[in-house]
Short mmCIF file of C-alpha atoms in Angstrom, two decimals:
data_model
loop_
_atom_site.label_atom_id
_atom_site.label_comp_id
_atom_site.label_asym_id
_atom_site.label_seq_id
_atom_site.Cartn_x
_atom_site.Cartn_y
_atom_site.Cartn_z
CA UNK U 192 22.12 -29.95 -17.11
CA UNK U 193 20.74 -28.32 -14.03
CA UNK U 194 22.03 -25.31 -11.67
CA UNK U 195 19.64 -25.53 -8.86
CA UNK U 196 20.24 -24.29 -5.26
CA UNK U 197 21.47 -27.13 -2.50
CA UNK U 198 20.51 -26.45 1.05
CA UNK U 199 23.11 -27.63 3.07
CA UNK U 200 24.50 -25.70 6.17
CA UNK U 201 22.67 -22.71 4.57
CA UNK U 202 19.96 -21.46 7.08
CA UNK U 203 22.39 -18.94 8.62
CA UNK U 204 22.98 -16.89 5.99
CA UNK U 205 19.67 -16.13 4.41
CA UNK U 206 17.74 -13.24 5.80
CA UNK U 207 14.23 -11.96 5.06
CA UNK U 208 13.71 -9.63 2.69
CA UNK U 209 12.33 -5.71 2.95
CA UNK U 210 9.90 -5.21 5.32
CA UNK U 211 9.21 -8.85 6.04
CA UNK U 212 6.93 -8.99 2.95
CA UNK U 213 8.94 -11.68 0.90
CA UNK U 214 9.39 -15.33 2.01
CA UNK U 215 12.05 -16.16 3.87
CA UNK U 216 14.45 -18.27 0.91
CA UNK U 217 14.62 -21.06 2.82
CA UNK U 218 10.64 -21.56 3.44
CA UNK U 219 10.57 -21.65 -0.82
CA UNK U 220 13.61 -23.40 -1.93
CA UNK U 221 13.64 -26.96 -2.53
CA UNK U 222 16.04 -29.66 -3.71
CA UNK U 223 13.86 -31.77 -5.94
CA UNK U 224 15.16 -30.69 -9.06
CA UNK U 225 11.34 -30.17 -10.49
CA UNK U 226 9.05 -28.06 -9.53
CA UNK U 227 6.23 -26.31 -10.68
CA UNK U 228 6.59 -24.66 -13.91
CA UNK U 229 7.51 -20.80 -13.80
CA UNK U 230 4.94 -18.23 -13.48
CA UNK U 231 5.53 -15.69 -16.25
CA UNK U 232 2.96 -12.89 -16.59
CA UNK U 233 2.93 -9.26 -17.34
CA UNK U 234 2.78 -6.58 -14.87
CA UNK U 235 1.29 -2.80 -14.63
CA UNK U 236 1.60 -0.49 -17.28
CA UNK U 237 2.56 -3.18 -19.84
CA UNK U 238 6.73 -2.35 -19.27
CA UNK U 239 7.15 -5.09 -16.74
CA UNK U 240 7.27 -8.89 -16.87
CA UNK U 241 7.34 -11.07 -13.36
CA UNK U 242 8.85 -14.34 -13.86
CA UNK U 243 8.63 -16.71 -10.44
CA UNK U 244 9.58 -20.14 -10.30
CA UNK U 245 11.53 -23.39 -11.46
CA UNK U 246 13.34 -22.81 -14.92
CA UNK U 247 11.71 -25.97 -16.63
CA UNK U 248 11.52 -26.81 -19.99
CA UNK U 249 9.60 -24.16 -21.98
CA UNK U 250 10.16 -21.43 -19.71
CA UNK U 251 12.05 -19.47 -22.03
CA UNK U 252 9.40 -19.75 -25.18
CA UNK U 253 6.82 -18.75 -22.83
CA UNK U 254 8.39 -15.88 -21.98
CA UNK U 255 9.24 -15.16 -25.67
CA UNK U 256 5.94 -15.59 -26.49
CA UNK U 257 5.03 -12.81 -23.80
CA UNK U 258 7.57 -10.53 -25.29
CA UNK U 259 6.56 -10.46 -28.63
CA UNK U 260 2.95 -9.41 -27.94
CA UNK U 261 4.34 -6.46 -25.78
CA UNK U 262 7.27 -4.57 -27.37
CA UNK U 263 7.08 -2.23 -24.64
CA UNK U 264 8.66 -4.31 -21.92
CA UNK U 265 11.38 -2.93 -20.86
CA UNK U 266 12.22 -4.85 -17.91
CA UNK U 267 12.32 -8.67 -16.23
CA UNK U 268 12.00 -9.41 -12.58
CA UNK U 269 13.15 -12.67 -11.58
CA UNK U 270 12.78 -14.66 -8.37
CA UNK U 271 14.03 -18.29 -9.33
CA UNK U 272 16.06 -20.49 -7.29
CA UNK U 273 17.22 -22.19 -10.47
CA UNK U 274 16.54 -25.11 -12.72
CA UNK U 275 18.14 -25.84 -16.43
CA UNK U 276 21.26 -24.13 -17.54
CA UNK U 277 19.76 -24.30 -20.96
CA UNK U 278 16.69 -22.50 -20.05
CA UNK U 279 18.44 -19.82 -18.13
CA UNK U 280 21.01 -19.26 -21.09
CA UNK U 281 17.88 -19.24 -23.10
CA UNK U 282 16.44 -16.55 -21.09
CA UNK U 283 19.58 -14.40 -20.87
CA UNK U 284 19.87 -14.20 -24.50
CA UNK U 285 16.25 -12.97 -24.95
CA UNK U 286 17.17 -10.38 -22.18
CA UNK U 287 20.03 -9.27 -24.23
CA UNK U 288 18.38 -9.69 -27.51
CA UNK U 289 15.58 -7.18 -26.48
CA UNK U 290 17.89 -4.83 -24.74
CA UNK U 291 16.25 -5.49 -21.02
CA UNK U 292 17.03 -4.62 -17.74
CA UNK U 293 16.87 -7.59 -15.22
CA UNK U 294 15.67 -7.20 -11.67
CA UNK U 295 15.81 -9.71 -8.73
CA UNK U 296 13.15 -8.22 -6.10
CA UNK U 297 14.30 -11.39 -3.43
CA UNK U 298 16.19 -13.68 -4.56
CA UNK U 299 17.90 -15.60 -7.92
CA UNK U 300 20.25 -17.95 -7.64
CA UNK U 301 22.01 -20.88 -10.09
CA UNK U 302 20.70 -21.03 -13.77
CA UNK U 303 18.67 -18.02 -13.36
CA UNK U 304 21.77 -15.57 -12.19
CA UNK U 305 22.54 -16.92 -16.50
CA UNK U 306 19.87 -14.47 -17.33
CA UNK U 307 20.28 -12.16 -14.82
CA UNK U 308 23.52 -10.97 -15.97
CA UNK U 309 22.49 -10.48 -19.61
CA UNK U 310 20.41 -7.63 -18.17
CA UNK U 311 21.52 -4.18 -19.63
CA UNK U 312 21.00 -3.13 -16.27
CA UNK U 313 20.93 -5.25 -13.20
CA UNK U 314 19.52 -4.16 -10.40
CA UNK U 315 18.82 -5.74 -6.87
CA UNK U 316 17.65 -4.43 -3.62
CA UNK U 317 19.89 -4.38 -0.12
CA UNK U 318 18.19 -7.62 0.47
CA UNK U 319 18.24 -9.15 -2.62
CA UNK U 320 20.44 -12.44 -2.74
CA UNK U 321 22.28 -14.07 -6.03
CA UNK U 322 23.54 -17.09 -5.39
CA UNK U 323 26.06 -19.10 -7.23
CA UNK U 324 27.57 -22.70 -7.51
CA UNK U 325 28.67 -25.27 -10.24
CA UNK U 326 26.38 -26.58 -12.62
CA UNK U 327 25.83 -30.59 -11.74
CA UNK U 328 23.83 -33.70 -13.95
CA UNK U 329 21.19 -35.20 -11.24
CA UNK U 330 22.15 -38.50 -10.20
CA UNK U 331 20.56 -41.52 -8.90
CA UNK U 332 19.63 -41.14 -4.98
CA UNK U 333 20.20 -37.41 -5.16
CA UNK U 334 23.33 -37.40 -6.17
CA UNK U 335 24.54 -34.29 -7.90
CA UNK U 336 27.35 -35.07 -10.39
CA UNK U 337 29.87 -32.37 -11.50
CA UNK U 338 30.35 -31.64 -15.03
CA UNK U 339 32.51 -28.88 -17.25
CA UNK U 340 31.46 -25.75 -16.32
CA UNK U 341 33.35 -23.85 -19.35
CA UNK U 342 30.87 -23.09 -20.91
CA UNK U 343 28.83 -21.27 -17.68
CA UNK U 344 32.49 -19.72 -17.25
CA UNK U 345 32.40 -17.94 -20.34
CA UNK U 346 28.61 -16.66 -20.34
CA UNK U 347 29.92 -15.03 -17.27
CA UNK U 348 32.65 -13.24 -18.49
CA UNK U 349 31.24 -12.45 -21.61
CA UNK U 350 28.82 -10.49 -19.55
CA UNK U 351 31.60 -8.80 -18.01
CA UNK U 352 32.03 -10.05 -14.40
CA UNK U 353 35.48 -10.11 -12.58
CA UNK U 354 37.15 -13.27 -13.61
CA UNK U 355 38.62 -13.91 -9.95
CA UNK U 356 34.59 -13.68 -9.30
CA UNK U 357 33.48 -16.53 -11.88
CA UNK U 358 36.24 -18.97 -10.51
CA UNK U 359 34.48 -18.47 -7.14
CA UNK U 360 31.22 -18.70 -8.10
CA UNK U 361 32.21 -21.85 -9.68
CA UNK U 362 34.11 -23.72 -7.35
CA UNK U 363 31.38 -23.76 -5.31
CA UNK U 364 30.29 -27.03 -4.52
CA UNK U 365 26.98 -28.18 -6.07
CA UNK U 366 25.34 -28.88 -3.18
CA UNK U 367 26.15 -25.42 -1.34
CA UNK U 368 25.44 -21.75 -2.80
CA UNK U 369 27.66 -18.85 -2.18
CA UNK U 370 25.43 -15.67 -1.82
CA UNK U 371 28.08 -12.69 -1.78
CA UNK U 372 26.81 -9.50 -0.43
CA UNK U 373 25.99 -6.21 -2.55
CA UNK U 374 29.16 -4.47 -2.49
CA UNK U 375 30.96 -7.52 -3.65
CA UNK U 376 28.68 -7.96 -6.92
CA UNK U 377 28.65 -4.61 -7.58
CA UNK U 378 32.75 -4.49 -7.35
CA UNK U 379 32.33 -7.86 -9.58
CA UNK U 380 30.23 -6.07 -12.30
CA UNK U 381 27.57 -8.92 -11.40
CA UNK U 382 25.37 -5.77 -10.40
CA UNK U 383 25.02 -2.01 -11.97
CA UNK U 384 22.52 -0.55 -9.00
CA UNK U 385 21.12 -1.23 -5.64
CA UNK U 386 17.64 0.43 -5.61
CA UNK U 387 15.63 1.03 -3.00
CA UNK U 388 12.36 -1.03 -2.04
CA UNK U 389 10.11 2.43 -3.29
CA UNK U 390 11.74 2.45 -6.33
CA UNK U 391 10.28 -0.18 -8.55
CA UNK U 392 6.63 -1.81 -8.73
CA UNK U 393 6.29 -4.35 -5.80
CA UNK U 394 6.69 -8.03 -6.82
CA UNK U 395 5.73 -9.43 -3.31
CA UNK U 396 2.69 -11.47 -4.98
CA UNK U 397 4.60 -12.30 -8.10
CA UNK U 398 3.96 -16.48 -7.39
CA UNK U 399 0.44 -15.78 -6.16
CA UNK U 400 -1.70 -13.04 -6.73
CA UNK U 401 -4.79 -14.26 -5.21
CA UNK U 402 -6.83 -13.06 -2.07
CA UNK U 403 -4.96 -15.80 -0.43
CA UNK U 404 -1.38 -14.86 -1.43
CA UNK U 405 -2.20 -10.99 -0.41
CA UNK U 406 -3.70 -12.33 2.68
CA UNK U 407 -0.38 -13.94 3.51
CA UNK U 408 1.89 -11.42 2.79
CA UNK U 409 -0.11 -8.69 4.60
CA UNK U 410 0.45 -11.47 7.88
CA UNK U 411 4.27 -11.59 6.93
CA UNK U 412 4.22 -8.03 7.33
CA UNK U 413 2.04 -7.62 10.45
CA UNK U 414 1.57 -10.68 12.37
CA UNK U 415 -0.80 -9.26 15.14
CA UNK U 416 -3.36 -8.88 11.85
CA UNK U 417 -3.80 -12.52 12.63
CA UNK U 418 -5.74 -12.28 15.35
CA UNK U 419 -8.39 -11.04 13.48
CA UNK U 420 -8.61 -14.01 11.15
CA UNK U 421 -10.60 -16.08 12.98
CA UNK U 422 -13.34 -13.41 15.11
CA UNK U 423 -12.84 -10.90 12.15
CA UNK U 424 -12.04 -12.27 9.05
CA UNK U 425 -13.50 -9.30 6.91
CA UNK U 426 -11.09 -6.74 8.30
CA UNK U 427 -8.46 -9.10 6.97
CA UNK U 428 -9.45 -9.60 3.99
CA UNK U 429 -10.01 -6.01 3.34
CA UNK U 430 -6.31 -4.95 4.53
CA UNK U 431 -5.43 -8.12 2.10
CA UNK U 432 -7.66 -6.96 -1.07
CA UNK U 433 -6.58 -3.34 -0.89
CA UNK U 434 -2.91 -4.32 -0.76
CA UNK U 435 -3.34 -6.54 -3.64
CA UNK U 436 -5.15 -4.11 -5.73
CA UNK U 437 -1.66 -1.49 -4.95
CA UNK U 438 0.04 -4.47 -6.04
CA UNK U 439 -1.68 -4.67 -9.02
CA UNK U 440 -1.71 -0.83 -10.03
CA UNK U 441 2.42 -0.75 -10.08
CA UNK U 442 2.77 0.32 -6.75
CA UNK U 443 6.20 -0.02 -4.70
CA UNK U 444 7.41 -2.22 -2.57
CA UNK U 445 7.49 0.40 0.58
CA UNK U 446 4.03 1.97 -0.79
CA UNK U 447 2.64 -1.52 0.03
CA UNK U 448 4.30 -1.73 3.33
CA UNK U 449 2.95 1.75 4.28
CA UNK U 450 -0.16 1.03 3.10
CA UNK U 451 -0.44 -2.35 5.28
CA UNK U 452 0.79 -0.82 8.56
CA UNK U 453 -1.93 2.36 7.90
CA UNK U 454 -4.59 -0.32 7.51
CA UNK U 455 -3.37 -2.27 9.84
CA UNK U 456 -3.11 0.77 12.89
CA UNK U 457 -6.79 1.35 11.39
CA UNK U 458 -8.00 -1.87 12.54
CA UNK U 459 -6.40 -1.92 16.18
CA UNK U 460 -7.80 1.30 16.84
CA UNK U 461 -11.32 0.40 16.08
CA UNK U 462 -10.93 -3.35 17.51
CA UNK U 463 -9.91 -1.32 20.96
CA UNK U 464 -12.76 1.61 20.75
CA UNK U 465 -14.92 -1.64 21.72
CA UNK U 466 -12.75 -3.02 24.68
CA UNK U 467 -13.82 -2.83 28.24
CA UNK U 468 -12.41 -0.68 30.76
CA UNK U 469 -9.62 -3.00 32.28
CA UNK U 470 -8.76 -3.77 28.48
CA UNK U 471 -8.18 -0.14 27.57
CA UNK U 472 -6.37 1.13 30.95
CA UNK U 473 -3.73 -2.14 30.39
CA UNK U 474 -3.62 -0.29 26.69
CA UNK U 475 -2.70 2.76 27.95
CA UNK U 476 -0.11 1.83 30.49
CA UNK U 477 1.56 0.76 27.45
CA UNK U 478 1.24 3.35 25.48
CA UNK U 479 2.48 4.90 28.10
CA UNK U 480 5.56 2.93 28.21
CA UNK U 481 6.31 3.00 24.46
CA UNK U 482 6.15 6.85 24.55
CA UNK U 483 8.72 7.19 27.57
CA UNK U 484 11.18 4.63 25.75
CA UNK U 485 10.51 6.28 22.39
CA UNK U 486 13.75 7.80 22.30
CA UNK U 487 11.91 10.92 20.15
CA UNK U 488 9.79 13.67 20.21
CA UNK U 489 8.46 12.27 16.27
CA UNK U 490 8.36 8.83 17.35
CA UNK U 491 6.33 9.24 21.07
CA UNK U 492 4.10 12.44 19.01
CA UNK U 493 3.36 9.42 16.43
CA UNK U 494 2.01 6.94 19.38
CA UNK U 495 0.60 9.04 22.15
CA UNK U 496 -1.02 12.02 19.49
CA UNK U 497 -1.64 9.78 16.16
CA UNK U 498 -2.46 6.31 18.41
CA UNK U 499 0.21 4.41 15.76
CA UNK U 500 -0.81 1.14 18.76
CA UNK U 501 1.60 -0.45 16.28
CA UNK U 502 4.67 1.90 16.40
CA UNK U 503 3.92 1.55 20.57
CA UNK U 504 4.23 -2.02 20.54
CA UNK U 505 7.25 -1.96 18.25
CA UNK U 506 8.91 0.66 20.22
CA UNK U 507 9.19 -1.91 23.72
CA UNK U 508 11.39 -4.54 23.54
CA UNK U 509 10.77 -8.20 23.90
CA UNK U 510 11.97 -9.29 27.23
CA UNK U 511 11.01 -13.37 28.10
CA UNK U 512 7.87 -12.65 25.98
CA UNK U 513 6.83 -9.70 27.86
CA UNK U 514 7.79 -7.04 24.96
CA UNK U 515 5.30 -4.50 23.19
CA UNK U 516 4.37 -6.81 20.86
CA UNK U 517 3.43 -9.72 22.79
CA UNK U 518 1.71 -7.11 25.24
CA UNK U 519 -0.84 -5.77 22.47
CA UNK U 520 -1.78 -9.33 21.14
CA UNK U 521 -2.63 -10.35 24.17
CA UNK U 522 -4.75 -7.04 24.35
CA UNK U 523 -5.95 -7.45 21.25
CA UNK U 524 -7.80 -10.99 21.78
CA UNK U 525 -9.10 -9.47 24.79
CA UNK U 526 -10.37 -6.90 22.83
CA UNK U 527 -11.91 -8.68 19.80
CA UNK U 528 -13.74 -11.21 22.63
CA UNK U 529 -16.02 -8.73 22.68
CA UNK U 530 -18.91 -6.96 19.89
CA UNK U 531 -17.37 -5.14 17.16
CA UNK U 532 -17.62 -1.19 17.12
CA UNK U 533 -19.94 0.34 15.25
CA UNK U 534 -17.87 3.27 14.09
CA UNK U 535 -14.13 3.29 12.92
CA UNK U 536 -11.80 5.22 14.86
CA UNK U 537 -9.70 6.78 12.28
CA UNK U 538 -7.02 9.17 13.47
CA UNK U 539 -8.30 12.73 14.23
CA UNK U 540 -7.07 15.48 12.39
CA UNK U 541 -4.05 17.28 14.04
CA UNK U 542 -4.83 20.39 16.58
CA UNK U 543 -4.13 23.57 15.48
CA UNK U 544 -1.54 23.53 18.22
CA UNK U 545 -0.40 20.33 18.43
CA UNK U 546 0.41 18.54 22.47
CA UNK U 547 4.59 18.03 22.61
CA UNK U 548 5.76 14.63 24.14
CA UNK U 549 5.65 15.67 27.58
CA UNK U 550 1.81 17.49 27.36
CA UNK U 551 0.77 13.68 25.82
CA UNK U 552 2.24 11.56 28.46
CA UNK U 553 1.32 13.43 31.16
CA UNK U 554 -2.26 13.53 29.99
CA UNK U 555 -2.31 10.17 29.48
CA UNK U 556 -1.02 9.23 32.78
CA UNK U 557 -3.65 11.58 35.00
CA UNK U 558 -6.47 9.73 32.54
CA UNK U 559 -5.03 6.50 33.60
CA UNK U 560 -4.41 7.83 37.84
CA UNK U 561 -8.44 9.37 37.63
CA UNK U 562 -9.98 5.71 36.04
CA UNK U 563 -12.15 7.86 33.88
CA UNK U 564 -12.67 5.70 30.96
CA UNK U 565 -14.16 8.08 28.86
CA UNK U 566 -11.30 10.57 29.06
CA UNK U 567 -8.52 7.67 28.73
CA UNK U 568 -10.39 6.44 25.16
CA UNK U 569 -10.71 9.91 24.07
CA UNK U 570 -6.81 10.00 25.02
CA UNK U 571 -5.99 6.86 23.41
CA UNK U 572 -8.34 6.44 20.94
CA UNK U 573 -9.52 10.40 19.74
CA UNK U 574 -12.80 11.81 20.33
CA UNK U 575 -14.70 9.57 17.98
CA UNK U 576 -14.21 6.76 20.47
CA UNK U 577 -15.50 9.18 23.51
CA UNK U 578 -18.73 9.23 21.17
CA UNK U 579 -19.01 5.69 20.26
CA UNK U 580 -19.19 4.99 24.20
CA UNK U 581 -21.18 7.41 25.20
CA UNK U 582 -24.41 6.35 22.38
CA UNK U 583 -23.67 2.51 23.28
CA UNK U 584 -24.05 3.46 27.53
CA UNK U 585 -26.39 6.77 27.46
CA UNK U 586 -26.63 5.94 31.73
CA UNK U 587 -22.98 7.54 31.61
CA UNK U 588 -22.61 10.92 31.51
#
């Protein structure tokens, strides 16, 4: 019997997950009622096991298998959309058995909310999403035939969820998937805690852990990073290798995030130190821009003293593709058309006295009235920029 996750008229209530890290449900999910087998392997620090995928047959003894040559697991992440009720019974009961907490990081939905439940504490994040329907035998022609669901009805309430919640869950069509929101499976009992995306080792790269996978997530996360994949893939892959080594040591969710944007602020601000002069004044009109519509002293301090070019281009609005976002990338190829710096331009260390909003924007905008490109890099870009053009044109003063 299978409890796997039907598409239709569903697209308009999934959202992405934290940060834009985690796939979007519906780029994942899939109707076919095989697919891959499940990834289960054991995280950082040995207390941890990541389980991604289709519930197929053998799922549960290979988990089992996992669990018995590491005692010290305390704790399952699951991101499933589903597969055989057996298998996700099977599951729940070694959760129970071994006195486990269960965690979906994204999403879990069908057989594998069977296991979640079992969990001795169940956690999700704000944007975590358990979805529900009635177990169904595959048909011919994709047909999804209903069958008893007793027996689903009392794993539920065995694990204590509100009864008026299991006859919802289960008079859900086959084909559709109710996803109620937090509040609602906490008030069911479905859920004992909403954490928050910094408290629990990241599982972003739980289905792929490769170069690859990291690579893709760090684009989920900050699409302008693209540009650099073709003219420089290195800086990619280094943003990508770095995050996946974080991933691998434990980290958090938001650690990864954090550490992603640094990088990725990092690698604008050296791509620009090399751009020509029209390039950099465009730059700093907006910066300029994103520091007047900043809406706070922290916020414009961040872009026009720390040069966060990401934070500025976040800050503007898209307007008929005209935002701050769609402003820097178009920068930004500009920018990497020409030779790569030969120095990073890594933010300076703060003044003793640090410049207020005003003092920044006002010495941004006289750099930008005077055309002295030396001055406006310096501005934009911190004093190591001022000497990377200076030794790479010595006929300037």
């Amino acid at each position: 019997m299978l409890a796997c996750l039907g598409l239709a008229g569903m697209a308009g209530a999934l959202t992405p997950a934290f940060g834009g890290l985690s796939r979007s449900l519906e780029a994942v999910l899939d109707t076919a009622p095989d697919g891959p087998p499940a990834r289960v392997i054991l995280g950082p620090g040995r207390r941890d096991v990541r389980l991604w995928g289709d519930l197929n047959d053998g799922t549960a003894a290979r988990l089992r298998q996992l669990l018995d040559a590491n005692p010290g697991v305390t704790r399952l992440h699951l991101t499933s959309d589903g597969g055989l009720v057996d298998e996700g019974v099977a599951i729940g009961e070694l959760v129970a058995e071994r006195g486990l907490s269960t965690y979906v990081p994204d999403y879990c939905v069908s057989a594998c909310t069977l296991a979640f439940v079992r969990g001795r504490e169940r956690l999700i994040v704000a944007d975590s999403r358990l979805g529900f329907h009635a177990p169904y035998e595959p048909g011919l022609f994709g047909q999804m035939i209903p069958v008893d669901a007793s027996d689903e009805r009392g794993r539920y309430l065995a694990a204590g969820l509100e009864p008026a919640f299991v006859d919802h869950a289960l008079a859900t069509p086959s084909r559709d998937v109710w996803i109620p929101d937090p509040a609602r499976l906490r008030a069911a009992g479905v859920v004992t805690r909403v954490v928050g995306p910094g408290d629990l080792p990241d599982s972003t790269l739980d289905d792929d852990d490769s170069l690859s996978g990291a690579r893709s997530a760090v684009l989920r996360a900050v699409d302008l990073l693209a540009a650099f994949a073709e003219s420089r893939p290195g800086v990619l892959d280094g943003i990508a290798a770095r995050y996946r080594e974080a991933y691998r040591q434990g980290r958090s969710e938001s650690d990864g995030l954090d550490l992603i944007r640094a990088e990725a602020v990092d690698a604008l601000r050296t791509a620009f130190a090399g751009a020509d002069g029209a390039t950099l004044a465009a730059l700093g009109r907006l910066v300029l821009d994103a520091m007047a519509a900043s809406g706070s002293e922290q916020t414009c301090r961040s872009i026009g003293r720390d040069g966060d070019l990401l934070a500025a281009a976040e800050t503007l609005p898209g307007r008929r593709g005209a935002g701050g976002v769609a402003r820097l990338r178009a920068l930004l190829g500009r920018a990497l058309a020409g030779p790569a710096p030969v120095v990073s331009t890594a933010a300076q260390p703060a003044p003793a006295h640090p410049l207020g909003c005003a003092d920044l924007r006002r010495r941004l905008a006289e750099a930008l009235a005077r055309g002295d490109a030396l001055r406006l890099r310096e501005a934009l870009l911190g004093r190591s920029a001022r000497r990377l053009e200076a030794s790479a044109l010595p006929g300037e003063p």
